[in-house]
Short mmCIF file of C-alpha atoms and ligand atoms in Angstrom, two decimals:
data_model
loop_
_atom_site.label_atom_id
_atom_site.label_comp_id
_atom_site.label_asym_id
_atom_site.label_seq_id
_atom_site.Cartn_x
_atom_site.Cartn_y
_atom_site.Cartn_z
CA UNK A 1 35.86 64.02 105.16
CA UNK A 2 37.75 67.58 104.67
CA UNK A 3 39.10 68.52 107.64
CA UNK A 4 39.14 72.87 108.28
CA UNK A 5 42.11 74.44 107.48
CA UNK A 6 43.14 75.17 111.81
CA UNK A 7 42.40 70.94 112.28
CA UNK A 8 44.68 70.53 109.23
CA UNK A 9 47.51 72.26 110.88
CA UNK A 10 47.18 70.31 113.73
CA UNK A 11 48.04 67.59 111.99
CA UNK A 12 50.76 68.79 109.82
CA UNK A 13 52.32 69.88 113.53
CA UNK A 14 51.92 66.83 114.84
CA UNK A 15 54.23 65.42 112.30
CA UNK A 16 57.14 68.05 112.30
CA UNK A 17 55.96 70.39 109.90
CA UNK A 18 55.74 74.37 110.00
CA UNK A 19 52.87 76.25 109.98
CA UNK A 20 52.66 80.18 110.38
CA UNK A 21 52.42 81.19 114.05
CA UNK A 22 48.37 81.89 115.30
CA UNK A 23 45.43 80.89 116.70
CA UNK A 24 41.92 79.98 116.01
CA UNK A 25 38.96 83.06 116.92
CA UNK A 26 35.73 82.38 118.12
CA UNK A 27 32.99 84.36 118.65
CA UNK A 28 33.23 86.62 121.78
CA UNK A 29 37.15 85.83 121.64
CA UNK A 30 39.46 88.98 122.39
CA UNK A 31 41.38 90.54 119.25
CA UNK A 32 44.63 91.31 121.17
CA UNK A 33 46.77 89.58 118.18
CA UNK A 34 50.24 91.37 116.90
CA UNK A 35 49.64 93.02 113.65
CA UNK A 36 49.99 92.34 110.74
CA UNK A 37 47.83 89.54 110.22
CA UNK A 38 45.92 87.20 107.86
CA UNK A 39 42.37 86.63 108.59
CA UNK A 40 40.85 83.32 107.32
CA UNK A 41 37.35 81.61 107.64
CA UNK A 42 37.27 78.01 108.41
CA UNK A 43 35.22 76.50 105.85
CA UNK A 44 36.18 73.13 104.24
CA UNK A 45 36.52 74.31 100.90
CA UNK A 46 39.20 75.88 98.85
CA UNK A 47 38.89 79.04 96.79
CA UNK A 48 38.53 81.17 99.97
CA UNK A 49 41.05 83.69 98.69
CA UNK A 50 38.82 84.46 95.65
CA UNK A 51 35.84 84.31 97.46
CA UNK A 52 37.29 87.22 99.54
CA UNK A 53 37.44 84.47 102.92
CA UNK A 54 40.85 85.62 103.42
CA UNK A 55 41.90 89.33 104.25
CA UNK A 56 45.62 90.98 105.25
CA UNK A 57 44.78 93.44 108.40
CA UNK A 58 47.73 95.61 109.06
CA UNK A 59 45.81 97.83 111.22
CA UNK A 60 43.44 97.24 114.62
CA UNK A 61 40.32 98.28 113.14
CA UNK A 62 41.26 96.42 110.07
CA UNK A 63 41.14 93.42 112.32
CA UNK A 64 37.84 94.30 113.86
CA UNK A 65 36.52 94.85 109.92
CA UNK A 66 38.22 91.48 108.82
CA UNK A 67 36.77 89.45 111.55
CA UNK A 68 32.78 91.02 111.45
CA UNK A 69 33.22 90.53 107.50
CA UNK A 70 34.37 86.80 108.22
CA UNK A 71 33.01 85.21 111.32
CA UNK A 72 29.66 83.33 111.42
CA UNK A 73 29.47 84.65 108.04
CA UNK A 74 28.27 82.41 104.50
CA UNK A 75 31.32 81.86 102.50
CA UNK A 76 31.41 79.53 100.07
CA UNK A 77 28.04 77.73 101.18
CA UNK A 78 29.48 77.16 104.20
CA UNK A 79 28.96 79.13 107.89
CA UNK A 80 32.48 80.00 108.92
CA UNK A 81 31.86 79.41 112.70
CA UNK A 82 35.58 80.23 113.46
CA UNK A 83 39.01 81.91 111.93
CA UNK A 84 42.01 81.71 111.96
CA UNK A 85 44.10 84.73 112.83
CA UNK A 86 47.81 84.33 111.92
CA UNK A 87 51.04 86.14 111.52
CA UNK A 88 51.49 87.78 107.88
CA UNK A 89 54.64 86.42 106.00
CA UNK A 90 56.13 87.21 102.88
CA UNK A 91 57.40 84.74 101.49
CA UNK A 92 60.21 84.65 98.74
CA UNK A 93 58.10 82.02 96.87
CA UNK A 94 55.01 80.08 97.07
CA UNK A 95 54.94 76.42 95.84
CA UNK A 96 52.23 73.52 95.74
CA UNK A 97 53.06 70.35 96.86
CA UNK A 98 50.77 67.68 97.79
CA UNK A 99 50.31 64.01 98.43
CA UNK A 100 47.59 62.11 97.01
CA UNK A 101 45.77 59.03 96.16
CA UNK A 102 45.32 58.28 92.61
CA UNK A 103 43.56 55.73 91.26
CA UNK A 104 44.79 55.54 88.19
CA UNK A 105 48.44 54.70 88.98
CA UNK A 106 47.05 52.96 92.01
CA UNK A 107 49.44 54.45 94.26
CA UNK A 108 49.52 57.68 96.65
CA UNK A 109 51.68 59.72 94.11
CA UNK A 110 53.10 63.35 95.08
CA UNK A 111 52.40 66.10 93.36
CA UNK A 112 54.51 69.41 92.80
CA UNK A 113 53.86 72.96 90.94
CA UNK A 114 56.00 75.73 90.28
CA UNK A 115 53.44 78.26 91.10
CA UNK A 116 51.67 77.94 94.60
CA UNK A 117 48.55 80.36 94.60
CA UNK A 118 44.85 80.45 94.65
CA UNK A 119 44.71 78.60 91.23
CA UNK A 120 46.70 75.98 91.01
CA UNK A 121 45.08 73.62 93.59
CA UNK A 122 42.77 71.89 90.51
CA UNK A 123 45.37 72.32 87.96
CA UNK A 124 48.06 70.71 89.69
CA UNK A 125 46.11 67.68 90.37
CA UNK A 126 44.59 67.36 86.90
CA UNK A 127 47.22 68.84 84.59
CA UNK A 128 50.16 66.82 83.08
CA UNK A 129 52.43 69.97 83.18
CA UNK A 130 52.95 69.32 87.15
CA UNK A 131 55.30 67.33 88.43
CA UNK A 132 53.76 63.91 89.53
CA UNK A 133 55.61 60.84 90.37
CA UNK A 134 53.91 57.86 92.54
CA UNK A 135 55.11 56.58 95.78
CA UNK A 136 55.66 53.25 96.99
CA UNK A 137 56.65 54.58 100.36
CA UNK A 138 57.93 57.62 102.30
CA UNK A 139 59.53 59.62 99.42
CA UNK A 140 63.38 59.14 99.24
CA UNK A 141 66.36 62.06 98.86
CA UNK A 142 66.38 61.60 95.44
CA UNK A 143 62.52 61.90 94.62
CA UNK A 144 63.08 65.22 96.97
CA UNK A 145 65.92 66.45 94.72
CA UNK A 146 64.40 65.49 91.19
CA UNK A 147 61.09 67.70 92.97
CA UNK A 148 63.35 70.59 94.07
CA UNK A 149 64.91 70.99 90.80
CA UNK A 150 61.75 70.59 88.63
CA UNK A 151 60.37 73.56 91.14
CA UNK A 152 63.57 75.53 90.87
CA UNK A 153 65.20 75.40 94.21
CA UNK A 154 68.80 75.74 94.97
CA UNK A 155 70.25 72.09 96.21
CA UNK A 156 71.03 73.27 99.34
CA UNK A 157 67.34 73.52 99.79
CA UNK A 158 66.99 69.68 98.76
CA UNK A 159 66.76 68.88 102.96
CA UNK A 160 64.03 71.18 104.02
CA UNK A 161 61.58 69.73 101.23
CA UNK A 162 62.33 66.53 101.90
CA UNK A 163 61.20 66.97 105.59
CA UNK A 164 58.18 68.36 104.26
CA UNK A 165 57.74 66.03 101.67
CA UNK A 166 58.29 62.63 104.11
CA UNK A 167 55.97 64.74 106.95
CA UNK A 168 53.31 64.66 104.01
CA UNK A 169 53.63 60.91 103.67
CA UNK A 170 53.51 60.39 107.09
CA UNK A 171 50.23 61.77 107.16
CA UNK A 172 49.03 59.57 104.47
CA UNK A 173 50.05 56.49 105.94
CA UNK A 174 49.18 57.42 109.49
CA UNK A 175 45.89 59.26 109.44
CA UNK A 176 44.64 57.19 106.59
CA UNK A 177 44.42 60.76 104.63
CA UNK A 178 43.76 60.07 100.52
CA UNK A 179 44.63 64.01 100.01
CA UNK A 180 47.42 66.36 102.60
CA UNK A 181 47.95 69.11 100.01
CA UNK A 182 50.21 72.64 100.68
CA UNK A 183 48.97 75.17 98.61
CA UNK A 184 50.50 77.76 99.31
CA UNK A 185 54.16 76.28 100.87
CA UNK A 186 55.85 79.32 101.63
CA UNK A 187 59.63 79.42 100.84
CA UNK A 188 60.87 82.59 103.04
CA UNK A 189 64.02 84.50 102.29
CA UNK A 190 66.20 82.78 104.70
CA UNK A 191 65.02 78.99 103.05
CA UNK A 192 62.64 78.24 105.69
CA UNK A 193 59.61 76.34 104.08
CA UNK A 194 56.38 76.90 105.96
CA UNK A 195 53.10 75.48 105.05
CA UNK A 196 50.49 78.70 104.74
CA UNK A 197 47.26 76.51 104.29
CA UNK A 198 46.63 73.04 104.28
CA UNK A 199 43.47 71.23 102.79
CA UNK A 200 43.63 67.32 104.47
CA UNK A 201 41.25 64.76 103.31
CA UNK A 202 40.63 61.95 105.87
CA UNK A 203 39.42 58.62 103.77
CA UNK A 204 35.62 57.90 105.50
CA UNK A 205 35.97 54.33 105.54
CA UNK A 206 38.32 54.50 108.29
CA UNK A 207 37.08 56.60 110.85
CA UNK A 208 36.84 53.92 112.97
CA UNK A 209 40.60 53.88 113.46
CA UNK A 210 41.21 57.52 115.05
CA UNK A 211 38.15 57.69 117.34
CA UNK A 212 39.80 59.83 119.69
CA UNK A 213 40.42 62.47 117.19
CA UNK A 214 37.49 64.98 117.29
CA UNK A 215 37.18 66.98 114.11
CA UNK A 216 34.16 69.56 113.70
CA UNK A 217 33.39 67.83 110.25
CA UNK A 218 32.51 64.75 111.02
CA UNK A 219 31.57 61.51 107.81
CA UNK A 220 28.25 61.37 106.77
CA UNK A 221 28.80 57.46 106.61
CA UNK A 222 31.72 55.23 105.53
CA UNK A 223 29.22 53.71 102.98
CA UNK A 224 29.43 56.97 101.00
CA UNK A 225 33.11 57.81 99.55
CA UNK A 226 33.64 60.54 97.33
CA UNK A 227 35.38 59.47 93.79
CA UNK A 228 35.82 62.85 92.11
CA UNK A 229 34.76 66.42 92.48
CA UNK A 230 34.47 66.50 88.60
CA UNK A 231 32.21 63.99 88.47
CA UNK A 232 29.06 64.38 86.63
CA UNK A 233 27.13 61.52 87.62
CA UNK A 234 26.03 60.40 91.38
CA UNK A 235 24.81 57.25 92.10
CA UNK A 236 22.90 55.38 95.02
CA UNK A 237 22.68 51.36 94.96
CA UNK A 238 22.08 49.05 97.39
CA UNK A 239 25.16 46.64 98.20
CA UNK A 240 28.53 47.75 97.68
CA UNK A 241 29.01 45.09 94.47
CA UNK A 242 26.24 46.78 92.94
CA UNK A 243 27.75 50.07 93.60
CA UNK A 244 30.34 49.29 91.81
CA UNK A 245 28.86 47.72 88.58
CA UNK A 246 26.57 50.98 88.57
CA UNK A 247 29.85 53.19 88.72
CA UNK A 248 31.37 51.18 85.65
CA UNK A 249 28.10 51.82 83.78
CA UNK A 250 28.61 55.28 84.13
CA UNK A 251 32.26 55.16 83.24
CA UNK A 252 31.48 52.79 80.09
CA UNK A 253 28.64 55.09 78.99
CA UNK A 254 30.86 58.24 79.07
CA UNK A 255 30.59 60.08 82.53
CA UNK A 256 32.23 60.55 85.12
CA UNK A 257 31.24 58.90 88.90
CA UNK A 258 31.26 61.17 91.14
CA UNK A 259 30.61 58.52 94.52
CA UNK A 260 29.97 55.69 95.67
CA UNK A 261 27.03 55.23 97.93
CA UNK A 262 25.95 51.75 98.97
CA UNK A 263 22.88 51.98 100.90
CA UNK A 264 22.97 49.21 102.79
CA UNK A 265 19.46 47.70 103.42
CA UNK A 266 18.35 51.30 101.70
CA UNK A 267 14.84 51.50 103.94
CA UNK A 268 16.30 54.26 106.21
CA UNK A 269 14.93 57.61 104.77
CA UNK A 270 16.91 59.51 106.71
CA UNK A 271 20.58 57.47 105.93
CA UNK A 272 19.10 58.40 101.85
CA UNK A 273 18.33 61.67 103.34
CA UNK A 274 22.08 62.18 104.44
CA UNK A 275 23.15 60.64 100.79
CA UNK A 276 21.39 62.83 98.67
CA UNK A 277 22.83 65.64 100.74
CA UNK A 278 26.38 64.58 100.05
CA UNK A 279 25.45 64.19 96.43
CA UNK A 280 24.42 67.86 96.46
CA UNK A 281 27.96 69.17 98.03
CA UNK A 282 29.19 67.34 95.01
CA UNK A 283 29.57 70.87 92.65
CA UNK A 284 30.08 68.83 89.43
CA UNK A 285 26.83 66.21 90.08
CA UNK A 286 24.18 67.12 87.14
CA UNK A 287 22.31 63.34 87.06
CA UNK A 288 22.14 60.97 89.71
CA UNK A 289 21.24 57.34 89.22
CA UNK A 290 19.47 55.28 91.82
CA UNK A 291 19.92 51.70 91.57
CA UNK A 292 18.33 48.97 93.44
CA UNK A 293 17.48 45.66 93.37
CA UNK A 294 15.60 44.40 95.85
CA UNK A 295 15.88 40.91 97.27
CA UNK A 296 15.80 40.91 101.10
CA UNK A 297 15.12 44.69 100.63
CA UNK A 298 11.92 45.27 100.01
CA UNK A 299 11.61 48.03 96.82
CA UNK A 300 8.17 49.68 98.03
CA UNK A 301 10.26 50.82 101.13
CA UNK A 302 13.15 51.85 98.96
CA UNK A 303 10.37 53.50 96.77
CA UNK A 304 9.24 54.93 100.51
CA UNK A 305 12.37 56.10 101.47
CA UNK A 306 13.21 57.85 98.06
CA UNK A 307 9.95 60.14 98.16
CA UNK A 308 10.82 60.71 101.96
CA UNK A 309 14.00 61.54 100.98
CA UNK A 310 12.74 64.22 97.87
CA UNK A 311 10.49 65.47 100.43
CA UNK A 312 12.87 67.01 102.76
CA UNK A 313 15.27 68.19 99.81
CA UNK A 314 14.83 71.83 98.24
CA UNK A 315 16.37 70.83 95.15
CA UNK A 316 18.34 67.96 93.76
CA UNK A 317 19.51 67.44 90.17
CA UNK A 318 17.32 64.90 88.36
CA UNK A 319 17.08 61.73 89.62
CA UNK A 320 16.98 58.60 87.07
CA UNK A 321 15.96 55.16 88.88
CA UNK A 322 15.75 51.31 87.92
CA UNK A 323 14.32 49.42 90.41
CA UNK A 324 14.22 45.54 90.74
CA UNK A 325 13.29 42.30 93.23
CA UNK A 326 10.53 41.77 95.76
CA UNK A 327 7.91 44.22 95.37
CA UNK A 328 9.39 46.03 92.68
CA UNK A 329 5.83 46.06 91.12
CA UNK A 330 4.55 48.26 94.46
CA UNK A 331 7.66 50.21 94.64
CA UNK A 332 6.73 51.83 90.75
CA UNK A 333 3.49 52.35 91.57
CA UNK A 334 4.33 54.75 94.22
CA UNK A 335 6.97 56.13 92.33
CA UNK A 336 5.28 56.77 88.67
CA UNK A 337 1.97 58.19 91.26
CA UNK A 338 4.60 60.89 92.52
CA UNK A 339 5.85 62.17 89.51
CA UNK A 340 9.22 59.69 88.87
CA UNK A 341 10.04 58.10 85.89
CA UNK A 342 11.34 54.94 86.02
CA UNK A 343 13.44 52.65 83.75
CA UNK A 344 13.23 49.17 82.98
CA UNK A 345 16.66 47.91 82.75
CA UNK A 346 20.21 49.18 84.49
CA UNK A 347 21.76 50.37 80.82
CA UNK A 348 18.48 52.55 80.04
CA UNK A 349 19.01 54.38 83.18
CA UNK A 350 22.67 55.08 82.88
CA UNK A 351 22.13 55.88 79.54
CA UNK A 352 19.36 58.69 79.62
CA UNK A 353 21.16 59.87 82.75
CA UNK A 354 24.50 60.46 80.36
CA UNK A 355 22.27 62.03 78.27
CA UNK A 356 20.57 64.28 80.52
CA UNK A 357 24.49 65.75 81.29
CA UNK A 358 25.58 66.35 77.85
CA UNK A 359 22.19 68.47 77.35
CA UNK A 360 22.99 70.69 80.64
P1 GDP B 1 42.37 79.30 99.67
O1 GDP B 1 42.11 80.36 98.65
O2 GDP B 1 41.11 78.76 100.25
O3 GDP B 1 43.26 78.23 99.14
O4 GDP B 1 43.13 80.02 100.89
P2 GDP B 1 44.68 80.26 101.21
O5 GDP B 1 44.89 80.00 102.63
O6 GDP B 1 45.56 79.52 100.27
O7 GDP B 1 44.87 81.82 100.99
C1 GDP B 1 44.76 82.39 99.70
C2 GDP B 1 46.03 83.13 99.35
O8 GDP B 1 46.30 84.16 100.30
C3 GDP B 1 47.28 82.25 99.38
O9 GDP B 1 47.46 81.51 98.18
C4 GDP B 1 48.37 83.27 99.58
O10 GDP B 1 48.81 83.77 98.34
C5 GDP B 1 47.68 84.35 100.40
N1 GDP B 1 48.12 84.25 101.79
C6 GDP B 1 47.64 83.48 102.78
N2 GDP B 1 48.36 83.62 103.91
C7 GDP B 1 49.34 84.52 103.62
C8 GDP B 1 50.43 85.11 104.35
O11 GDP B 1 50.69 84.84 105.53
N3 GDP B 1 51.22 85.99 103.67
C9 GDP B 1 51.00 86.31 102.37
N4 GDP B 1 51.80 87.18 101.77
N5 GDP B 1 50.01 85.80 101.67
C10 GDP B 1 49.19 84.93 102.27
MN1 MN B 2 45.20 77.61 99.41
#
């Protein structure tokens, strides 16, 4: 669950950090705000700046053009149903530093880039040119200084990033957050660090734990977790073990996973409903695999929920599904009669789904 930019804050504040002085704008709200400012729309994705979602007004009526371009306007795919309004800074430098799980190294590691901008955000995590060291727990004086000099900064400035750097952690560990990434961190003239946006990634699967918290976004379910933007391949399964095995298919035959989505009983059309929409938020998703085999569920009403499912999407990318256990026979039948192809066995399916990305 991405959290908008203005809940992000609120969380970095909570935990000591700086974030530029402002205030969030809603519809019929005043615009009585010093100038200049920075207009941004609230949508929980990044790449606003290049999407023109943020705008520098300097003048009143280029606040009253910046917010009617903005507010309750598309951006991104996304209604921006409030911005933020905040004082304009200009900063002496703008970093990236983040904190994030990785899977790979098993750890939360943090991550650190040179250049802070509307780029770098993808780069950073992916590239091996940023700086990247994991994290067994809050990050220590000397991970702060070996960070400051690989981005450049004077040692006296060795003390401000670490604050920053621990507040990220803190974050991590305490909101159960598997991404709190600055991009940019502002480093002013006088060696102030101040963090100019903030994309926070709460992990799903433990909602449960801040209850009291009430962010707009709010998880589709805890069964669904996201595994990679990048990822090519979606899949759907029922039971969490055979999530898993379906994921490693995937991985062995050459794609990426892009989620994991156990289904549970996998009867409810409308829970499938809700999964296929995640899948579809998913920008790199170009197959998805459904796999389910039935044993208390029953695979007619898997079959039924599926079609329900199709039904109420516009479009989906194409869906390849092996489907096994009671009623399997009924649950094909209903399937093949609508139009979808199914295949016999688990490695068939993976494989002409692996297929179907390297022909797109
Ligand atoms: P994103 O494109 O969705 O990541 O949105 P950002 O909040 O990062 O804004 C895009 C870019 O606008 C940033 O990388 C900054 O370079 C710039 N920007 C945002 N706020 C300010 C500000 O207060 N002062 C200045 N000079 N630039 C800003
Ligand atoms: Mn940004």
């Amino acid at each position: 669950m991405i959290l908008l930019e203005y809940e992000a804050k609120q969380l970095l504040r909570e935990h000591g950090l700086a974030t530029p002085v402002g205030r969030l704008l809603r519809a019929g709200d005043t615009l009585d705000d010093d100038l200049p400012v920075v207009v941004k729309a609230q949508v929980p994705v990044g790449g606003r700046g290049k999407a023109g979602g943020v705008k520098v007004a300097r003048t009143a009526s280029e606040l009253v053009a910046a917010r009617d371009a903005l507010l309750g306007q598309k951006l991104l795919g996304h209604v921006a149903a409030s911005l933020l309004v905040e004082e304009l800074l200009e900063p002496a430098r703008e970093l990236y530093v983040a904190v994030a799980l990785d899977r790979a190294e098993q750890a939360m590691v943090l991550l650190a880039h040179h250049s802070g901008g509307v780029d770098i955000g993808h780069a950073a995590r992916r590239s091996g040119g940023a700086f990247k060291v994991a994290l067994r727990g809050e990050p220590s004086r000397q991970v702060a200084g070996d960070t400051g000099a690989y981005l450049g900064l004077p040692p006296e400035q060795t003390g401000e990033l670490h604050r920053v750097m621990a507040g990220l952690w803190q974050i991590s560990a305490r909101e159960d957050a598997v991404l709190v990434e600055i991009n940019p961190l502002m480093v002013l003239p006088d060696g102030r660090m101040i963090c100019a946006d903030a994309k926070i990634e709460l992990d799903d699967a433990a909602v449960f734990r801040h209850s009291g918290r009430n962010f707009e976004t709010q998880p589709a379910s805890a069964q669904f977790v996201v595994l990679s933007q990048q990822g090519t391949v979606a899949s759907l399964a029922n039971g969490a073990g055979l999530a898993m095995a379906t994921n490693d298919a995937i991985q062995a035959a050459g794609a990426e996973p892009a989620n994991f989505y156990d289904v549970g009983g996998g009867t409810d059309a409308a829970e499938m409903t809700r999964g296929f929409d995640r899948i579809r938020e998913l920008p790199g998703v170009r197959a998805i695999v459904v796999n389910i085999f039935g044993g208390i569920t029953r695979c007619d009403e898997v079959a039924e929920a599926i079609l329900a499912a199709r039904a109420a999407n516009i479009a989906t990318p194409p869906v390849f599904i092996r489907l096994e256990g009671t009623n399997a026979a009924e649950g094909s039948r209903m399937l093949k009669a609508a139009g979808i192809e199914l295949w016999p066995s688990l490695g068939q399916c993976v494989e002409q789904a692996v297929a179907q990305v390297r022909h797109v």
